[in-house]
Amino acid sequence: MVELNPPENPYVQMLTGYIPKRFPLYCPGPPTPEFVEKYRVAERISRRTVDLGGDDLLIPKLLGFDAISLWQFRSPRKKAINLGDGTVIDAWGRKKRGKWYLNDGVLTNERAWEEWLTNGFFSYPDDNEFLKLASTLQELIQGPLAGMSFDASIAGGFEKMWQSMGFSRFAIALKNQSPLIGIALENFLTFSLGMVERWVKCTGIKNFLITDDMGYKGRSLIHPREWEAWVLPRYQKFTQKLHSRGCRVILHSDGQIETLIPLFIEAGFDALQALEPAAGVDIFRVMKQYQEQIMLIGNLDVSDLLVYRSPREVTIQTQKLLTCARKLGARLAISPSQQIDGFCKPENITAMCQTTLNFSRD
């Protein structure tokens, strides 16, 4: 079996604490079909797709990305409950109408949690599904995707916790120091740990992207002291279990999360992805403050820079990031802050990638 996190890959080297010969490139999830089509037309690419679950992974490879996060198996397998008025309840206990989630959830007390678990809503995909994916990945990494590294994306605990009860109820629970917060966090992270075990056993992947948004634009969702009291000890146990299995743990969080970064480091995360400039994150300040303490991935903005600006502006910003990281000894992987979508200009993504590939660490 060929390594799906090959040790010679620059991203894997940096994630494990080594200094690669060049700064790595990271693709946060498969680019959307809209972007793929635009890029194929712009670059006149006629080669057939490298299909993985309907996503074309040839394009990230051609662009030069070293690693990509996979989005298969991110949710429990239980089907949603249709309430008949256009509202559904998904397996996480969240209410959704149309494409929008409501400020409401159903996991609002201990009894609701007991019933939810008893009825099997936190059910896992069958091992055969993982094994089938593993077989496909082995074919790809020995062929058109040779040398790439794959992270598995799994759900975090905090975001799902407040969504499962609704933010208003969560805020009241937080004010009242309700034990339900701890119960929910532990149940969600227990489920995610089970996903990790299946990924490792069936595919050999050992790098995991934990998706757990913890910020608004301008500030964190909760005060750092609340995060320290409720979330920190549970994530410490979670990351310790992953590290004991030889895994690396990357946290993805949108929003302004700078005040939480010391706690992310204390929690044991190996890397932090997104670093959203549109939310107010100053990555230059972050690099200066933390340097090599935690790997940083992202900061190329998909809401402005990569959408509206010119390739020259993208090149200049990418060079600034790389120059700062080189000067400070920061561990930085260049990456869009979020998924590359159809609004991103192909020429801007190319500029970001080529600037990184041509940048010298010396």
Short mmCIF file of C-alpha atoms in Angstrom, two decimals:
data_model
loop_
_atom_site.label_atom_id
_atom_site.label_comp_id
_atom_site.label_asym_id
_atom_site.label_seq_id
_atom_site.Cartn_x
_atom_site.Cartn_y
_atom_site.Cartn_z
CA MET A 1 0.00 0.00 0.00
CA VAL A 2 1.39 3.40 -1.04
CA GLU A 3 1.41 6.14 1.61
CA LEU A 4 -1.49 8.59 1.23
CA ASN A 5 0.52 11.04 3.37
CA PRO A 6 3.92 10.52 1.68
CA PRO A 7 6.81 11.62 3.94
CA GLU A 8 8.67 13.37 1.10
CA ASN A 9 5.67 15.65 0.42
CA PRO A 10 6.46 19.29 1.47
CA TYR A 11 3.10 19.67 3.24
CA VAL A 12 3.57 16.45 5.22
CA GLN A 13 7.12 17.46 6.11
CA MET A 14 6.03 20.84 7.46
CA LEU A 15 3.05 19.37 9.32
CA THR A 16 5.35 16.91 11.08
CA GLY A 17 7.79 19.65 12.11
CA TYR A 18 10.44 19.42 9.39
CA ILE A 19 11.50 22.28 7.13
CA PRO A 20 10.78 21.38 3.49
CA LYS A 21 12.78 22.76 0.57
CA ARG A 22 9.86 25.01 -0.38
CA PHE A 23 6.65 26.32 1.14
CA PRO A 24 3.75 23.92 0.50
CA LEU A 25 0.43 24.55 -1.24
CA TYR A 26 -2.82 23.35 0.33
CA CYS A 27 -6.21 22.92 -1.35
CA PRO A 28 -9.08 23.16 1.20
CA GLY A 29 -11.45 20.66 -0.35
CA PRO A 30 -12.12 19.86 -4.00
CA PRO A 31 -12.64 22.95 -6.20
CA THR A 32 -16.27 23.34 -7.22
CA PRO A 33 -17.40 22.08 -10.65
CA GLU A 34 -17.95 25.72 -11.70
CA PHE A 35 -14.31 26.58 -11.07
CA VAL A 36 -13.08 23.37 -12.68
CA GLU A 37 -15.00 24.17 -15.87
CA LYS A 38 -13.69 27.76 -15.96
CA TYR A 39 -10.12 26.57 -15.42
CA ARG A 40 -10.35 23.86 -18.09
CA VAL A 41 -11.63 26.41 -20.62
CA ALA A 42 -9.07 29.07 -19.67
CA GLU A 43 -6.14 26.63 -19.85
CA ARG A 44 -7.55 24.60 -22.78
CA ILE A 45 -7.31 21.36 -20.84
CA SER A 46 -8.77 18.36 -22.65
CA ARG A 47 -7.41 15.59 -20.40
CA ARG A 48 -10.14 13.50 -18.85
CA THR A 49 -11.14 14.09 -15.26
CA VAL A 50 -9.52 12.38 -12.30
CA ASP A 51 -12.79 11.53 -10.63
CA LEU A 52 -13.24 10.97 -6.93
CA GLY A 53 -16.85 10.95 -5.85
CA GLY A 54 -17.82 13.37 -8.61
CA ASP A 55 -14.93 15.78 -7.95
CA ASP A 56 -12.20 16.36 -10.53
CA LEU A 57 -8.89 16.18 -8.65
CA LEU A 58 -6.81 16.60 -11.81
CA ILE A 59 -7.10 20.38 -11.55
CA PRO A 60 -5.54 20.73 -8.06
CA LYS A 61 -2.72 18.45 -9.22
CA LEU A 62 -2.09 20.51 -12.38
CA LEU A 63 -2.09 23.72 -10.34
CA GLY A 64 0.65 22.30 -8.13
CA PHE A 65 -1.16 21.73 -4.83
CA ASP A 66 0.75 19.40 -2.51
CA ALA A 67 -2.23 18.36 -0.40
CA ILE A 68 -6.02 18.40 -0.45
CA SER A 69 -8.72 17.65 2.10
CA LEU A 70 -11.27 14.98 1.20
CA TRP A 71 -14.92 15.60 2.03
CA GLN A 72 -16.29 12.06 1.92
CA PHE A 73 -18.06 10.68 5.01
CA ARG A 74 -18.34 13.99 6.87
CA SER A 75 -21.77 13.28 8.38
CA PRO A 76 -23.60 10.43 10.13
CA ARG A 77 -25.46 8.06 7.82
CA LYS A 78 -28.93 8.45 9.38
CA LYS A 79 -31.46 10.03 7.01
CA ALA A 80 -32.97 13.42 7.80
CA ILE A 81 -36.42 13.68 9.39
CA ASN A 82 -38.90 15.60 7.24
CA LEU A 83 -41.36 17.63 9.34
CA GLY A 84 -43.69 18.20 6.38
CA ASP A 85 -43.54 22.00 6.30
CA GLY A 86 -40.31 22.22 4.33
CA THR A 87 -38.26 21.80 7.50
CA VAL A 88 -35.96 18.84 8.02
CA ILE A 89 -33.91 17.70 11.00
CA ASP A 90 -30.54 16.29 10.01
CA ALA A 91 -28.49 13.64 11.81
CA TRP A 92 -26.71 16.33 13.82
CA GLY A 93 -30.01 17.50 15.31
CA ARG A 94 -30.04 20.74 13.30
CA LYS A 95 -33.18 22.17 11.71
CA LYS A 96 -33.00 23.30 8.10
CA ARG A 97 -35.52 24.87 5.74
CA GLY A 98 -34.50 24.98 2.10
CA LYS A 99 -30.78 25.73 2.02
CA TRP A 100 -30.78 27.64 5.31
CA TYR A 101 -30.24 26.32 8.82
CA LEU A 102 -32.64 27.69 11.41
CA ASN A 103 -31.69 29.13 14.79
CA ASP A 104 -33.09 26.02 16.37
CA GLY A 105 -32.18 22.42 17.11
CA VAL A 106 -33.66 19.42 18.86
CA LEU A 107 -30.89 18.25 21.20
CA THR A 108 -31.91 20.57 24.02
CA ASN A 109 -31.76 18.29 27.07
CA GLU A 110 -30.17 15.07 28.31
CA ARG A 111 -33.22 12.96 27.52
CA ALA A 112 -33.23 14.18 23.91
CA TRP A 113 -29.59 13.14 23.62
CA GLU A 114 -30.28 9.70 25.07
CA GLU A 115 -33.12 9.13 22.59
CA TRP A 116 -31.03 10.43 19.69
CA LEU A 117 -28.18 8.05 20.41
CA THR A 118 -30.48 5.11 21.18
CA ASN A 119 -32.20 5.55 17.82
CA GLY A 120 -28.88 5.35 16.01
CA PHE A 121 -28.64 8.82 14.52
CA PHE A 122 -24.87 8.78 14.99
CA SER A 123 -24.38 5.85 12.63
CA TYR A 124 -21.16 5.34 10.68
CA PRO A 125 -20.64 4.49 7.02
CA ASP A 126 -19.99 0.81 6.40
CA ASP A 127 -16.32 -0.19 6.36
CA ASN A 128 -16.76 -1.36 2.78
CA GLU A 129 -17.40 2.25 1.73
CA PHE A 130 -14.08 3.30 3.24
CA LEU A 131 -12.31 0.33 1.64
CA LYS A 132 -13.75 1.18 -1.78
CA LEU A 133 -12.51 4.76 -1.42
CA ALA A 134 -9.11 3.50 -0.28
CA SER A 135 -8.82 1.33 -3.39
CA THR A 136 -9.60 4.30 -5.64
CA LEU A 137 -7.10 6.52 -3.81
CA GLN A 138 -4.40 3.87 -4.21
CA GLU A 139 -4.99 3.83 -7.97
CA LEU A 140 -4.83 7.62 -8.13
CA ILE A 141 -1.72 8.09 -6.00
CA GLN A 142 0.11 5.51 -8.11
CA GLY A 143 -1.07 7.30 -11.25
CA PRO A 144 -2.26 10.84 -11.99
CA LEU A 145 -2.07 12.12 -8.38
CA ALA A 146 1.37 10.71 -7.54
CA GLY A 147 3.06 12.58 -4.71
CA MET A 148 -0.04 14.32 -3.36
CA SER A 149 -1.13 14.05 0.27
CA PHE A 150 -4.72 13.61 1.44
CA ASP A 151 -6.34 14.88 4.63
CA ALA A 152 -9.71 13.55 5.75
CA SER A 153 -12.22 16.20 6.79
CA ILE A 154 -14.30 15.40 9.87
CA ALA A 155 -16.71 17.37 12.04
CA GLY A 156 -15.60 19.23 15.13
CA GLY A 157 -17.50 19.50 18.40
CA PHE A 158 -18.14 23.17 19.09
CA GLU A 159 -20.02 24.24 15.96
CA LYS A 160 -22.21 21.15 15.88
CA MET A 161 -22.87 21.49 19.61
CA TRP A 162 -24.47 24.93 19.45
CA GLN A 163 -26.22 24.20 16.16
CA SER A 164 -27.81 21.06 17.61
CA MET A 165 -29.59 23.09 20.30
CA GLY A 166 -29.92 26.46 18.53
CA PHE A 167 -27.74 29.45 19.32
CA SER A 168 -30.23 31.16 21.63
CA ARG A 169 -30.58 28.03 23.77
CA PHE A 170 -26.83 27.56 23.66
CA ALA A 171 -26.26 31.12 24.90
CA ILE A 172 -28.64 30.51 27.81
CA ALA A 173 -26.95 27.19 28.58
CA LEU A 174 -23.57 28.91 28.55
CA LYS A 175 -24.79 31.62 30.91
CA ASN A 176 -26.23 28.99 33.26
CA GLN A 177 -23.14 26.76 32.97
CA SER A 178 -25.39 23.89 31.90
CA PRO A 179 -23.77 20.43 31.86
CA LEU A 180 -25.58 19.86 28.55
CA ILE A 181 -22.74 21.76 26.83
CA GLY A 182 -20.20 19.20 28.01
CA ILE A 183 -22.49 16.28 27.17
CA ALA A 184 -22.99 17.54 23.62
CA LEU A 185 -19.30 18.26 23.05
CA GLU A 186 -18.28 14.82 24.25
CA ASN A 187 -20.89 13.05 22.13
CA PHE A 188 -19.88 14.89 18.96
CA LEU A 189 -16.16 14.35 19.53
CA THR A 190 -16.74 10.68 20.36
CA PHE A 191 -18.48 10.28 17.00
CA SER A 192 -15.62 12.07 15.22
CA LEU A 193 -13.08 9.86 16.97
CA GLY A 194 -14.93 6.86 15.57
CA MET A 195 -14.64 8.38 12.10
CA VAL A 196 -10.90 8.84 12.60
CA GLU A 197 -10.53 5.20 13.60
CA ARG A 198 -12.32 4.06 10.45
CA TRP A 199 -10.28 6.35 8.18
CA VAL A 200 -7.01 5.10 9.68
CA LYS A 201 -8.00 1.41 9.68
CA CYS A 202 -9.44 1.30 6.17
CA THR A 203 -7.43 3.89 4.21
CA GLY A 204 -4.21 4.58 6.12
CA ILE A 205 -4.84 8.34 6.07
CA LYS A 206 -3.45 9.92 9.24
CA ASN A 207 -3.93 13.66 8.72
CA PHE A 208 -7.31 15.06 9.75
CA LEU A 209 -8.92 18.44 9.11
CA ILE A 210 -11.36 19.23 11.92
CA THR A 211 -14.00 21.66 10.64
CA ASP A 212 -15.22 23.75 13.56
CA ASP A 213 -16.03 27.43 12.96
CA MET A 214 -15.46 29.46 16.12
CA GLY A 215 -15.58 33.07 14.97
CA TYR A 216 -17.70 35.83 13.54
CA LYS A 217 -16.32 38.65 11.47
CA GLY A 218 -14.48 40.75 14.02
CA ARG A 219 -14.56 38.45 17.06
CA SER A 220 -14.78 34.91 18.37
CA LEU A 221 -18.17 33.27 18.95
CA ILE A 222 -17.51 32.90 22.67
CA HIS A 223 -15.06 34.48 25.11
CA PRO A 224 -11.69 32.71 25.44
CA ARG A 225 -12.35 31.96 29.13
CA GLU A 226 -15.52 30.05 28.15
CA TRP A 227 -13.62 28.20 25.44
CA GLU A 228 -10.93 27.35 27.98
CA ALA A 229 -13.47 26.03 30.48
CA TRP A 230 -15.68 23.99 28.15
CA VAL A 231 -13.88 23.20 24.90
CA LEU A 232 -10.18 23.07 25.74
CA PRO A 233 -10.14 19.99 28.02
CA ARG A 234 -12.28 17.99 25.61
CA TYR A 235 -10.18 18.88 22.58
CA GLN A 236 -7.02 18.09 24.55
CA LYS A 237 -8.28 14.54 25.11
CA PHE A 238 -9.34 14.30 21.46
CA THR A 239 -5.98 15.41 20.02
CA GLN A 240 -4.07 13.22 22.49
CA LYS A 241 -5.98 10.18 21.23
CA LEU A 242 -5.24 11.07 17.61
CA HIS A 243 -1.57 11.72 18.32
CA SER A 244 -1.33 8.35 20.08
CA ARG A 245 -2.41 6.79 16.76
CA GLY A 246 0.30 8.65 14.87
CA CYS A 247 -2.16 11.19 13.44
CA ARG A 248 -1.86 14.95 12.87
CA VAL A 249 -4.75 17.30 13.58
CA ILE A 250 -5.53 20.48 11.62
CA LEU A 251 -8.24 22.84 12.84
CA HIS A 252 -10.32 24.72 10.27
CA SER A 253 -12.16 27.72 11.66
CA ASP A 254 -13.59 30.70 9.84
CA GLY A 255 -13.95 34.03 11.60
CA GLN A 256 -11.72 36.23 13.74
CA ILE A 257 -10.13 33.67 16.03
CA GLU A 258 -6.83 35.34 16.97
CA THR A 259 -7.73 35.52 20.68
CA LEU A 260 -8.26 31.75 20.67
CA ILE A 261 -4.97 30.75 19.03
CA PRO A 262 -3.06 30.27 22.33
CA LEU A 263 -5.82 27.88 23.39
CA PHE A 264 -5.68 26.06 20.03
CA ILE A 265 -1.96 25.49 20.64
CA GLU A 266 -2.63 24.32 24.20
CA ALA A 267 -5.35 21.98 22.87
CA GLY A 268 -2.73 20.20 20.78
CA PHE A 269 -3.69 21.16 17.23
CA ASP A 270 -0.80 20.76 14.81
CA ALA A 271 -2.03 23.35 12.33
CA LEU A 272 -4.67 26.04 11.84
CA GLN A 273 -6.43 26.49 8.49
CA ALA A 274 -8.44 29.42 7.06
CA LEU A 275 -7.03 32.52 8.85
CA GLU A 276 -9.76 34.50 7.19
CA PRO A 277 -8.63 38.05 6.29
CA ALA A 278 -12.20 39.17 5.56
CA ALA A 279 -13.03 38.43 9.21
CA GLY A 280 -10.14 40.55 10.44
CA VAL A 281 -7.36 37.99 10.92
CA ASP A 282 -3.95 39.64 10.49
CA ILE A 283 -1.72 36.75 9.52
CA PHE A 284 1.42 38.87 9.70
CA ARG A 285 0.66 39.60 13.34
CA VAL A 286 -0.10 35.91 13.90
CA MET A 287 3.18 34.80 12.30
CA LYS A 288 5.16 37.30 14.38
CA GLN A 289 3.45 36.23 17.60
CA TYR A 290 3.55 32.43 17.19
CA GLN A 291 6.26 31.79 14.58
CA GLU A 292 6.86 28.02 14.49
CA GLN A 293 4.53 27.08 17.39
CA ILE A 294 1.69 26.02 15.09
CA MET A 295 1.56 25.52 11.33
CA LEU A 296 -0.55 28.16 9.54
CA ILE A 297 -2.53 27.34 6.39
CA GLY A 298 -4.53 29.81 4.33
CA ASN A 299 -5.24 33.57 4.31
CA LEU A 300 -5.63 34.01 0.53
CA ASP A 301 -9.12 35.48 0.54
CA VAL A 302 -11.82 33.85 -1.60
CA SER A 303 -14.27 36.71 -1.05
CA ASP A 304 -12.07 39.49 -2.49
CA LEU A 305 -8.44 38.88 -3.47
CA LEU A 306 -8.89 35.70 -5.52
CA VAL A 307 -12.21 36.89 -6.95
CA TYR A 308 -11.88 40.59 -7.82
CA ARG A 309 -8.19 41.42 -7.87
CA SER A 310 -5.59 40.99 -10.61
CA PRO A 311 -2.99 38.22 -10.87
CA ARG A 312 -0.32 40.81 -10.11
CA GLU A 313 -2.05 41.74 -6.85
CA VAL A 314 -2.33 38.05 -5.94
CA THR A 315 1.37 37.57 -6.70
CA ILE A 316 2.35 40.54 -4.52
CA GLN A 317 0.25 39.36 -1.57
CA THR A 318 1.54 35.79 -1.86
CA GLN A 319 5.13 37.05 -1.97
CA LYS A 320 4.52 39.18 1.14
CA LEU A 321 3.23 36.16 3.04
CA LEU A 322 6.13 33.95 1.98
CA THR A 323 8.76 36.60 2.68
CA CYS A 324 7.37 37.20 6.17
CA ALA A 325 7.23 33.47 6.91
CA ARG A 326 10.81 33.01 5.70
CA LYS A 327 12.06 35.91 7.83
CA LEU A 328 10.27 34.79 11.01
CA GLY A 329 10.75 31.05 10.59
CA ALA A 330 6.98 30.58 10.58
CA ARG A 331 5.52 27.32 9.30
CA LEU A 332 3.21 28.50 6.51
CA ALA A 333 1.34 26.66 3.78
CA ILE A 334 -0.17 28.88 1.11
CA SER A 335 -3.87 28.18 0.64
CA PRO A 336 -7.17 29.84 -0.17
CA SER A 337 -8.99 30.60 3.06
CA GLN A 338 -11.93 28.43 1.96
CA GLN A 339 -12.93 26.16 -0.93
CA ILE A 340 -12.05 27.38 -4.42
CA ASP A 341 -15.42 28.16 -6.00
CA GLY A 342 -16.73 29.41 -9.32
CA PHE A 343 -16.26 33.06 -8.32
CA CYS A 344 -12.47 32.67 -8.13
CA LYS A 345 -10.56 33.68 -11.24
CA PRO A 346 -8.51 30.81 -12.70
CA GLU A 347 -5.65 33.21 -13.44
CA ASN A 348 -5.58 34.29 -9.78
CA ILE A 349 -5.39 30.73 -8.46
CA THR A 350 -2.61 30.09 -10.99
CA ALA A 351 -0.75 33.21 -9.81
CA MET A 352 -1.00 32.10 -6.17
CA CYS A 353 0.32 28.63 -6.97
CA GLN A 354 3.10 29.63 -9.36
CA THR A 355 4.38 32.33 -6.99
CA THR A 356 4.62 29.76 -4.20
CA LEU A 357 6.27 27.09 -6.37
CA ASN A 358 8.88 29.58 -7.61
CA PHE A 359 9.65 31.15 -4.22
CA SER A 360 13.02 30.30 -2.72
CA ARG A 361 13.42 29.56 0.98
CA ASP A 362 17.09 30.64 0.85
#
